[in-house]
Short mmCIF file of C-alpha atoms in Angstrom, two decimals:
data_model
loop_
_atom_site.label_atom_id
_atom_site.label_comp_id
_atom_site.label_asym_id
_atom_site.label_seq_id
_atom_site.Cartn_x
_atom_site.Cartn_y
_atom_site.Cartn_z
CA UNK A 10 5.22 -14.84 20.26
CA UNK A 11 5.94 -12.42 17.39
CA UNK A 12 9.53 -13.49 17.21
CA UNK A 13 8.44 -17.21 17.13
CA UNK A 14 6.14 -16.27 14.18
CA UNK A 15 8.96 -14.54 12.53
CA UNK A 16 11.41 -17.46 13.00
CA UNK A 17 8.61 -19.87 11.66
CA UNK A 18 8.15 -17.50 8.95
CA UNK A 19 11.68 -17.56 7.84
CA UNK A 20 11.76 -21.38 7.61
CA UNK A 21 8.48 -21.64 5.75
CA UNK A 22 9.67 -19.09 3.50
CA UNK A 23 12.92 -20.74 2.61
CA UNK A 24 10.90 -23.61 1.29
CA UNK A 25 8.92 -21.73 -1.02
CA UNK A 26 10.27 -18.61 -2.82
CA UNK A 27 10.51 -16.87 -5.66
CA UNK A 28 9.95 -15.46 -9.03
CA UNK A 29 10.79 -13.91 -12.36
CA UNK A 30 10.26 -10.31 -11.56
CA UNK A 31 9.49 -8.73 -14.81
CA UNK A 32 6.34 -10.33 -16.30
CA UNK A 33 3.29 -8.44 -16.85
CA UNK A 34 0.56 -9.70 -14.49
CA UNK A 35 -2.81 -10.47 -16.20
CA UNK A 36 -5.76 -10.08 -14.04
CA UNK A 37 -6.31 -13.58 -12.61
CA UNK A 38 -9.48 -15.40 -12.62
CA UNK A 39 -9.64 -17.56 -9.48
CA UNK A 40 -8.43 -15.74 -6.51
CA UNK A 41 -9.70 -12.65 -4.29
CA UNK A 42 -8.22 -10.32 -6.54
CA UNK A 43 -9.96 -11.43 -9.65
CA UNK A 44 -12.71 -8.76 -9.88
CA UNK A 45 -11.18 -5.49 -11.32
CA UNK A 46 -14.44 -4.38 -12.95
CA UNK A 47 -16.19 -1.17 -11.33
CA UNK A 48 -19.03 -1.90 -9.31
CA UNK A 49 -22.48 -1.98 -10.90
CA UNK A 50 -23.83 1.51 -11.06
CA UNK A 51 -20.28 3.17 -10.54
CA UNK A 52 -18.70 5.08 -13.14
CA UNK A 53 -14.99 4.63 -13.66
CA UNK A 54 -12.95 7.18 -11.42
CA UNK A 55 -9.40 8.63 -10.97
CA UNK A 56 -7.62 7.08 -7.80
CA UNK A 57 -4.77 8.89 -6.33
CA UNK A 58 -2.48 6.28 -5.13
CA UNK A 59 0.97 6.71 -3.10
CA UNK A 60 3.35 4.04 -2.70
CA UNK A 61 7.11 3.41 -2.04
CA UNK A 62 7.60 2.01 -5.64
CA UNK A 63 8.94 5.29 -6.95
CA UNK A 64 12.36 6.45 -7.97
CA UNK A 65 14.64 3.56 -8.61
CA UNK A 66 12.95 1.02 -6.63
CA UNK A 67 13.53 -2.34 -7.87
CA UNK A 68 9.81 -3.29 -8.20
CA UNK A 69 9.05 -0.05 -10.00
CA UNK A 70 8.32 -1.90 -13.40
CA UNK A 71 6.29 -4.59 -11.55
CA UNK A 72 4.12 -1.91 -9.92
CA UNK A 73 3.52 -0.10 -13.26
CA UNK A 74 2.69 -3.37 -14.97
CA UNK A 75 0.10 -4.11 -12.19
CA UNK A 76 -1.70 -0.95 -12.07
CA UNK A 77 -1.83 -0.43 -15.78
CA UNK A 78 -3.40 -4.02 -16.07
CA UNK A 79 -5.86 -2.88 -13.33
CA UNK A 80 -6.61 0.25 -15.31
CA UNK A 81 -7.11 -1.76 -18.66
CA UNK A 82 -9.39 -4.12 -16.94
CA UNK A 83 -11.48 -1.74 -14.78
CA UNK A 84 -11.60 1.56 -16.78
CA UNK A 85 -10.49 3.39 -13.65
CA UNK A 86 -7.36 5.69 -13.87
CA UNK A 87 -4.59 5.47 -11.39
CA UNK A 88 -2.90 8.99 -10.62
CA UNK A 89 0.44 7.61 -9.45
CA UNK A 90 2.13 9.73 -6.72
CA UNK A 91 4.73 7.16 -5.82
CA UNK A 92 8.08 8.28 -4.06
CA UNK A 93 11.18 6.70 -2.68
CA UNK A 94 10.66 5.44 0.80
CA UNK A 95 12.97 7.65 3.14
CA UNK A 96 12.00 9.99 5.94
CA UNK A 97 11.32 12.85 3.74
CA UNK A 98 8.75 10.61 2.01
CA UNK A 99 7.15 9.58 5.14
CA UNK A 100 6.92 13.09 6.56
CA UNK A 101 5.17 14.33 3.27
CA UNK A 102 2.70 11.47 3.63
CA UNK A 103 1.71 12.68 7.21
CA UNK A 104 1.61 16.25 6.13
CA UNK A 105 -0.77 15.46 3.31
CA UNK A 106 -3.17 13.77 5.89
CA UNK A 107 -3.08 16.65 8.22
CA UNK A 108 -4.08 19.05 5.42
CA UNK A 109 -6.75 16.77 3.76
CA UNK A 110 -4.66 16.16 0.91
CA UNK A 111 -4.15 12.35 1.46
CA UNK A 112 -4.41 9.87 -1.34
CA UNK A 113 -7.29 7.35 -1.92
CA UNK A 114 -4.93 4.38 -1.53
CA UNK A 115 -1.70 4.25 0.39
CA UNK A 116 1.11 1.65 0.33
CA UNK A 117 2.75 2.33 3.72
CA UNK A 118 4.33 0.82 6.76
CA UNK A 119 2.14 -0.88 9.40
CA UNK A 120 4.12 -0.39 12.52
CA UNK A 121 4.39 2.41 14.65
CA UNK A 122 4.91 4.70 11.62
CA UNK A 123 1.13 4.17 11.08
CA UNK A 124 -0.04 4.93 14.52
CA UNK A 125 -1.18 8.43 13.80
CA UNK A 126 -3.17 7.23 10.83
CA UNK A 127 -4.94 4.68 13.12
CA UNK A 128 -5.39 6.95 16.04
CA UNK A 129 -6.73 9.67 13.87
CA UNK A 130 -9.30 7.50 12.03
CA UNK A 131 -7.42 8.26 8.68
CA UNK A 132 -7.52 4.64 7.32
CA UNK A 133 -10.27 2.01 7.24
CA UNK A 134 -9.73 -1.45 9.07
CA UNK A 135 -9.96 -4.67 6.81
CA UNK A 136 -12.65 -5.77 9.51
CA UNK A 137 -14.70 -2.71 8.35
CA UNK A 138 -14.11 -3.24 4.79
CA UNK A 139 -15.27 -6.85 5.04
CA UNK A 140 -18.59 -5.88 6.31
CA UNK A 141 -19.38 -4.58 2.88
CA UNK A 142 -16.74 -6.63 0.69
CA UNK A 143 -16.54 -9.96 2.32
CA UNK A 144 -13.80 -11.48 0.33
CA UNK A 145 -11.39 -8.49 0.82
CA UNK A 146 -7.92 -9.80 1.21
CA UNK A 147 -9.30 -13.41 1.64
CA UNK A 148 -6.23 -14.74 -0.06
CA UNK A 149 -4.17 -13.48 2.84
CA UNK A 150 -3.53 -14.99 6.25
CA UNK A 151 -4.88 -12.59 8.72
CA UNK A 152 -2.51 -13.17 11.31
CA UNK A 153 0.48 -12.26 9.16
CA UNK A 154 -0.97 -9.09 7.67
CA UNK A 155 0.86 -6.86 10.26
CA UNK A 156 -1.87 -5.76 12.91
CA UNK A 157 -1.59 -2.35 14.27
CA UNK A 158 0.08 -1.84 17.69
CA UNK A 159 -2.69 0.67 18.28
CA UNK A 160 -5.56 -1.58 18.51
CA UNK A 161 -4.42 -4.95 17.19
CA UNK A 162 -6.61 -4.78 14.06
CA UNK A 163 -5.38 -5.19 10.41
CA UNK A 164 -5.55 -2.19 8.35
CA UNK A 165 -3.19 -2.72 5.39
CA UNK A 166 -2.99 -5.61 2.75
CA UNK A 167 0.61 -6.72 2.44
CA UNK A 168 2.33 -7.50 -0.83
CA UNK A 169 5.49 -9.05 0.22
CA UNK A 170 7.66 -9.06 3.24
CA UNK A 171 11.40 -8.19 3.35
CA UNK A 172 14.83 -9.38 4.53
CA UNK A 173 17.91 -7.21 4.49
CA UNK A 174 21.22 -8.68 3.49
CA UNK A 175 24.66 -7.80 2.29
CA UNK A 176 24.95 -7.34 -1.47
CA UNK A 177 28.31 -8.14 -2.86
CA UNK A 178 30.20 -7.12 -6.07
CA UNK A 179 32.40 -10.42 -6.59
CA UNK A 180 34.26 -8.66 -9.42
CA UNK A 181 35.68 -6.05 -7.08
CA UNK A 182 36.51 -8.73 -4.49
CA UNK A 183 38.25 -10.79 -7.06
CA UNK A 184 40.39 -7.64 -8.02
CA UNK A 185 41.35 -7.22 -4.52
CA UNK A 186 41.95 -10.90 -3.66
CA UNK A 187 39.05 -11.05 -1.08
CA UNK A 188 36.90 -14.03 -0.89
CA UNK A 189 33.22 -13.78 -1.12
CA UNK A 190 31.91 -14.01 2.35
CA UNK A 191 29.63 -16.84 3.57
CA UNK A 192 27.62 -17.92 6.52
CA UNK A 193 30.29 -17.39 9.15
CA UNK A 194 31.40 -14.12 8.28
CA UNK A 195 32.82 -12.34 11.21
CA UNK A 196 33.04 -8.63 11.77
CA UNK A 197 36.69 -8.70 12.35
CA UNK A 198 37.32 -10.43 9.14
CA UNK A 199 34.93 -7.85 7.30
CA UNK A 200 36.90 -5.03 8.88
CA UNK A 201 40.11 -6.66 7.45
CA UNK A 202 38.41 -7.14 4.13
CA UNK A 203 37.38 -3.46 4.01
CA UNK A 204 40.86 -2.52 4.61
CA UNK A 205 42.33 -4.52 1.92
CA UNK A 206 39.65 -3.18 -0.60
CA UNK A 207 40.32 0.47 0.49
CA UNK A 208 44.13 -0.12 -0.02
CA UNK A 209 43.44 -1.33 -3.61
CA UNK A 210 41.65 2.07 -4.32
CA UNK A 211 37.98 0.83 -4.18
CA UNK A 212 35.28 2.07 -1.96
CA UNK A 213 34.47 -0.74 0.51
CA UNK A 214 30.76 0.16 1.40
CA UNK A 215 28.38 1.91 -0.83
CA UNK A 216 26.23 3.85 1.46
CA UNK A 217 24.90 7.33 1.88
CA UNK A 218 24.98 8.12 5.67
CA UNK A 219 23.31 11.32 4.75
CA UNK A 220 20.07 9.60 3.39
CA UNK A 221 19.99 5.79 4.31
CA UNK A 222 22.11 4.96 7.34
CA UNK A 223 19.50 2.93 8.71
CA UNK A 224 20.52 -0.53 7.28
CA UNK A 225 23.90 -0.22 8.89
CA UNK A 226 22.56 1.15 12.05
CA UNK A 227 20.24 -1.84 12.25
CA UNK A 228 22.92 -4.43 11.88
CA UNK A 229 25.51 -2.64 13.79
CA UNK A 230 23.09 -2.47 16.82
CA UNK A 231 22.01 -6.07 16.09
CA UNK A 232 25.61 -7.02 16.66
CA UNK A 233 25.23 -6.21 20.39
CA UNK A 234 21.93 -8.36 20.75
CA UNK A 235 20.04 -11.36 19.69
CA UNK A 236 17.11 -12.36 17.80
CA UNK A 237 15.25 -12.29 21.09
CA UNK A 238 15.98 -8.86 22.21
CA UNK A 239 16.87 -6.91 19.09
CA UNK A 240 13.48 -5.18 18.87
CA UNK A 241 13.62 -3.44 22.26
CA UNK A 242 13.28 0.34 22.51
CA UNK A 243 15.78 1.60 25.03
CA UNK A 244 14.75 3.89 27.71
CA UNK A 245 18.01 5.72 27.71
CA UNK A 246 21.32 5.21 26.17
CA UNK A 247 22.50 3.61 29.51
CA UNK A 248 20.32 0.66 29.48
CA UNK A 249 20.96 -2.67 27.84
CA UNK A 250 19.31 -1.84 24.58
CA UNK A 251 20.61 1.69 24.77
CA UNK A 252 24.13 0.43 25.07
CA UNK A 253 23.43 -1.58 21.89
CA UNK A 254 22.50 1.36 20.03
CA UNK A 255 25.39 3.47 21.19
CA UNK A 256 27.84 0.75 20.46
CA UNK A 257 26.52 0.18 17.03
CA UNK A 258 26.66 3.75 16.29
CA UNK A 259 30.29 3.73 17.46
CA UNK A 260 30.95 0.93 15.02
CA UNK A 261 29.64 2.97 12.34
CA UNK A 262 31.95 5.84 13.32
CA UNK A 263 35.00 3.42 13.22
CA UNK A 264 34.03 2.34 9.69
CA UNK A 265 33.72 6.05 8.73
CA UNK A 266 37.03 6.98 10.35
CA UNK A 267 38.79 3.99 8.54
CA UNK A 268 37.60 5.36 5.20
CA UNK A 269 35.32 2.50 4.27
CA UNK A 270 32.36 4.64 3.28
CA UNK A 271 32.16 6.83 -0.01
CA UNK A 272 34.26 10.14 0.45
CA UNK A 273 31.06 11.99 0.09
CA UNK A 274 28.81 9.78 2.19
CA UNK A 275 27.48 12.68 4.45
CA UNK A 276 26.31 14.68 1.39
CA UNK A 277 25.59 12.44 -1.24
CA UNK A 278 22.33 10.63 -2.19
CA UNK A 279 21.38 6.97 -1.96
CA UNK A 280 21.23 6.59 -5.63
CA UNK A 281 24.57 8.17 -6.10
CA UNK A 282 26.32 6.03 -3.65
CA UNK A 283 24.69 2.77 -4.55
CA UNK A 284 25.53 3.41 -8.21
CA UNK A 285 29.14 2.51 -7.10
CA UNK A 286 28.25 -1.00 -6.85
CA UNK A 287 26.72 -1.09 -10.49
CA UNK A 288 29.94 0.78 -11.74
CA UNK A 289 32.18 -1.86 -10.14
CA UNK A 290 33.63 0.82 -7.79
CA UNK A 291 32.23 -0.49 -4.44
CA UNK A 292 32.49 -3.87 -2.88
CA UNK A 293 29.54 -4.21 -0.29
CA UNK A 294 26.03 -2.58 0.30
CA UNK A 295 23.28 -3.69 2.79
CA UNK A 296 19.82 -3.33 1.33
CA UNK A 297 16.59 -5.31 1.17
CA UNK A 298 14.97 -7.94 -0.63
CA UNK A 299 13.52 -5.32 -2.96
CA UNK A 300 16.83 -4.41 -4.21
CA UNK A 301 17.19 -7.50 -6.17
CA UNK A 302 15.13 -5.99 -9.21
CA UNK A 303 17.58 -2.86 -9.15
CA UNK A 304 20.57 -5.23 -9.79
CA UNK A 305 18.80 -7.14 -12.56
CA UNK A 306 18.02 -3.58 -14.35
CA UNK A 307 21.56 -2.05 -13.69
CA UNK A 308 24.23 -4.57 -13.41
CA UNK A 309 26.07 -5.11 -16.67
CA UNK A 310 26.61 -8.64 -15.66
CA UNK A 311 24.14 -10.01 -12.82
CA UNK A 312 26.67 -12.93 -12.22
CA UNK A 313 29.07 -10.24 -10.94
CA UNK A 314 26.80 -9.76 -7.76
CA UNK A 315 25.49 -12.08 -5.11
CA UNK A 316 23.81 -11.44 -1.76
CA UNK A 317 24.92 -12.98 1.60
CA UNK A 318 24.84 -12.50 5.31
CA UNK A 319 25.90 -9.39 7.26
CA UNK A 320 28.98 -9.81 9.25
CA UNK A 321 28.40 -10.84 12.87
CA UNK A 322 30.10 -10.27 16.18
CA UNK A 323 29.26 -11.16 19.88
CA UNK A 324 26.26 -13.35 20.29
CA UNK A 325 24.57 -12.77 16.97
CA UNK A 326 25.22 -15.27 14.18
CA UNK A 327 25.70 -13.87 10.78
CA UNK A 328 22.76 -15.97 9.71
CA UNK A 329 20.48 -14.01 12.04
CA UNK A 330 18.75 -11.80 9.71
CA UNK A 331 16.49 -8.60 9.75
CA UNK A 332 13.09 -9.25 8.17
CA UNK A 333 9.24 -9.35 8.27
CA UNK A 334 6.22 -7.91 6.55
CA UNK A 335 6.27 -4.26 7.22
CA UNK A 336 4.18 -2.64 4.44
CA UNK A 337 0.77 -2.88 2.87
CA UNK A 338 -2.08 -1.14 1.06
CA UNK A 339 -4.46 1.09 3.04
CA UNK A 340 -7.74 2.61 1.95
CA UNK A 341 -8.09 6.06 3.37
CA UNK A 342 -11.16 6.94 5.18
CA UNK A 343 -11.76 9.96 2.77
CA UNK A 344 -11.89 7.63 0.08
CA UNK A 345 -14.05 4.97 1.71
CA UNK A 346 -16.72 7.48 2.55
CA UNK A 347 -16.76 8.62 -1.18
CA UNK A 348 -19.45 6.60 -2.82
CA UNK A 349 -18.04 7.22 -6.22
CA UNK A 350 -14.58 5.93 -5.22
CA UNK A 351 -15.10 3.22 -2.35
CA UNK A 352 -15.61 0.19 -4.78
CA UNK A 353 -12.77 1.34 -6.95
CA UNK A 354 -10.51 1.45 -4.16
CA UNK A 355 -11.37 -1.96 -2.95
CA UNK A 356 -10.89 -3.46 -6.25
CA UNK A 357 -7.65 -1.71 -6.83
CA UNK A 358 -6.16 -3.18 -3.65
CA UNK A 359 -7.47 -6.56 -4.69
CA UNK A 360 -5.99 -6.24 -8.12
CA UNK A 361 -2.50 -5.38 -6.49
CA UNK A 362 -2.70 -8.15 -4.00
CA UNK A 363 -3.72 -11.13 -6.04
CA UNK A 364 -1.40 -14.27 -5.68
CA UNK A 365 0.04 -13.92 -9.17
CA UNK A 366 0.87 -10.03 -8.85
CA UNK A 367 2.42 -10.48 -5.25
CA UNK A 368 4.58 -13.40 -6.77
CA UNK A 369 5.89 -10.97 -9.39
CA UNK A 370 6.92 -8.43 -6.57
CA UNK A 371 8.93 -10.66 -4.49
CA UNK A 372 9.02 -14.55 -4.60
CA UNK A 373 12.14 -14.50 -2.67
CA UNK A 374 10.44 -12.52 0.25
CA UNK A 375 8.17 -13.34 3.38
CA UNK A 376 4.63 -13.61 2.15
CA UNK A 377 1.17 -13.45 3.75
CA UNK A 378 -0.44 -15.32 0.86
CA UNK A 379 -2.36 -18.52 1.87
CA UNK A 380 -1.06 -20.24 -1.19
CA UNK A 381 2.65 -18.88 -1.04
CA UNK A 382 4.45 -17.24 -3.85
CA UNK A 383 5.00 -18.89 -7.25
CA UNK A 384 8.39 -20.55 -7.58
CA UNK A 385 10.27 -18.72 -10.02
CA UNK A 386 11.49 -20.16 -13.42
CA UNK A 387 14.97 -19.76 -14.81
CA UNK A 388 16.23 -17.74 -11.69
CA UNK A 389 19.42 -15.76 -12.12
CA UNK A 390 22.46 -16.29 -10.04
CA UNK A 391 21.50 -13.31 -7.73
CA UNK A 392 17.85 -14.77 -7.12
CA UNK A 393 19.40 -18.13 -6.40
CA UNK A 394 21.74 -16.54 -3.88
CA UNK A 395 18.56 -15.00 -2.31
CA UNK A 396 16.99 -18.49 -1.98
CA UNK A 397 20.08 -19.58 -0.55
CA UNK A 398 20.34 -16.82 2.04
CA UNK A 399 16.77 -17.36 3.32
CA UNK A 400 17.02 -21.03 3.36
CA UNK A 401 20.14 -20.81 5.73
CA UNK A 402 18.68 -18.10 8.19
CA UNK A 403 18.87 -19.13 11.73
CA UNK A 404 16.63 -16.35 12.95
CA UNK A 405 14.69 -13.28 11.84
CA UNK A 406 14.31 -10.18 13.86
CA UNK A 407 12.04 -7.17 13.01
CA UNK A 408 13.80 -3.68 12.69
CA UNK A 409 14.53 -1.95 16.00
CA UNK A 410 14.21 1.47 14.39
CA UNK A 411 10.29 0.76 13.77
CA UNK A 412 9.81 1.07 17.61
CA UNK A 413 10.60 4.90 17.18
CA UNK A 414 8.01 7.29 16.24
CA UNK A 415 8.68 9.13 12.96
CA UNK A 416 9.95 12.39 14.55
CA UNK A 417 12.39 10.62 16.85
CA UNK A 418 13.62 8.08 13.95
CA UNK A 419 14.12 11.32 11.71
CA UNK A 420 16.30 12.82 14.51
CA UNK A 421 18.35 9.81 15.19
CA UNK A 422 19.22 9.05 11.47
CA UNK A 423 19.85 12.83 10.79
CA UNK A 424 22.36 12.74 13.52
CA UNK A 425 24.34 9.85 12.32
CA UNK A 426 26.51 11.85 10.15
CA UNK A 427 27.34 14.09 13.26
CA UNK A 428 28.30 10.98 15.29
CA UNK A 429 30.52 9.63 12.65
CA UNK A 430 32.17 13.11 12.29
CA UNK A 431 32.55 13.54 16.02
CA UNK A 432 30.20 16.54 16.29
CA UNK A 433 28.27 14.79 18.83
CA UNK A 434 28.48 11.52 20.78
CA UNK A 435 26.39 8.34 20.19
CA UNK A 436 25.27 8.66 23.58
CA UNK A 437 23.74 12.16 23.22
CA UNK A 438 22.41 11.25 19.85
CA UNK A 439 20.32 8.22 21.19
CA UNK A 440 19.10 10.22 24.31
CA UNK A 441 18.05 13.03 22.16
CA UNK A 442 16.02 10.85 19.75
CA UNK A 443 14.26 8.92 22.63
CA UNK A 444 13.40 12.20 24.37
CA UNK A 445 11.23 13.01 21.29
CA UNK A 446 7.73 11.86 22.12
CA UNK A 447 5.22 10.72 19.27
#
């Protein structure tokens, strides 16, 4: 049923997306997030907030505008402790909860990544919050907020969903005589194109296998499955799902051995390798819908870039995408039990998830808003391409990696560089990760 919902989502989404990403949101007056004033009797407080909108996140400016608007309207102060979403960031958040140093509000994943928070009673369910604040998240569709796999309850309020696609530097392709790929892009043609690009002296793929190998892992394994069975956790490297993971890792190894990744891909950071796109030194990069803002901020000419489908092989169509609603705002139990902070936390989340604010974060993404996101005005060529991308999607599957517990995922992705360099096998890497129990 989840896969059916995801497919329906993709179709619905394609009909209604997107927005100018940089306008400063003013506190709206008519929806569930309209009230940003402190509760009667409550003094303004300082809220510690952790999100993934740190570093070079494409929505960093939108996040800053939104929480500063909340501060101005409420008198509360936001102590922003946001970081870049990677395995280290996730581990630090879990460590903070274990030591009692958790934030008041957390923007975090809502799948297996959050199981420990739910099981440990570290965050408050939306059902519990609505007993006191009945209109909390009332502008959202409950069935789309991302229920916890632990108990089926909603705990987080989503901002926008995501899709992952192939960002393309059209200038580099033109210099190499390679056509911009479309909806029928095959893996075989992709490998030929990468060879041509490499021979011309460019880097075919901007990617740090040291920090963010997961996008390529996701699609390389997807190429050995279907929308219906992609999100399946293997029992071992030898079952059907496990073989897909092994084959996907071996495709990444073939790409590495062919010299298609940056020379320093096993040691460089994600910002370092991704900058190759903006510098017109690399041709392709897989990333998410949140990366549109990064290109708008860093590209000398936004018209040099587009986004299209990730090349496919076997039964997967290139138009079958990875996507979903995977993150949202949590209120921690610690803050909820603090009478001075409870109302402020509720108002903060409401202010960050109004229809208007959500629309600024990702009009081209999946949304749980009952009213949908606002249609963008004067969309640039990259946003237009993103709209076309979602319209043409034939299926949407959630990320298979989210089925792993955090420790297992850390181990698997830390081992990718060892697989591609031949220090271990794909089978051994998959089995070692699956042996780690959460």
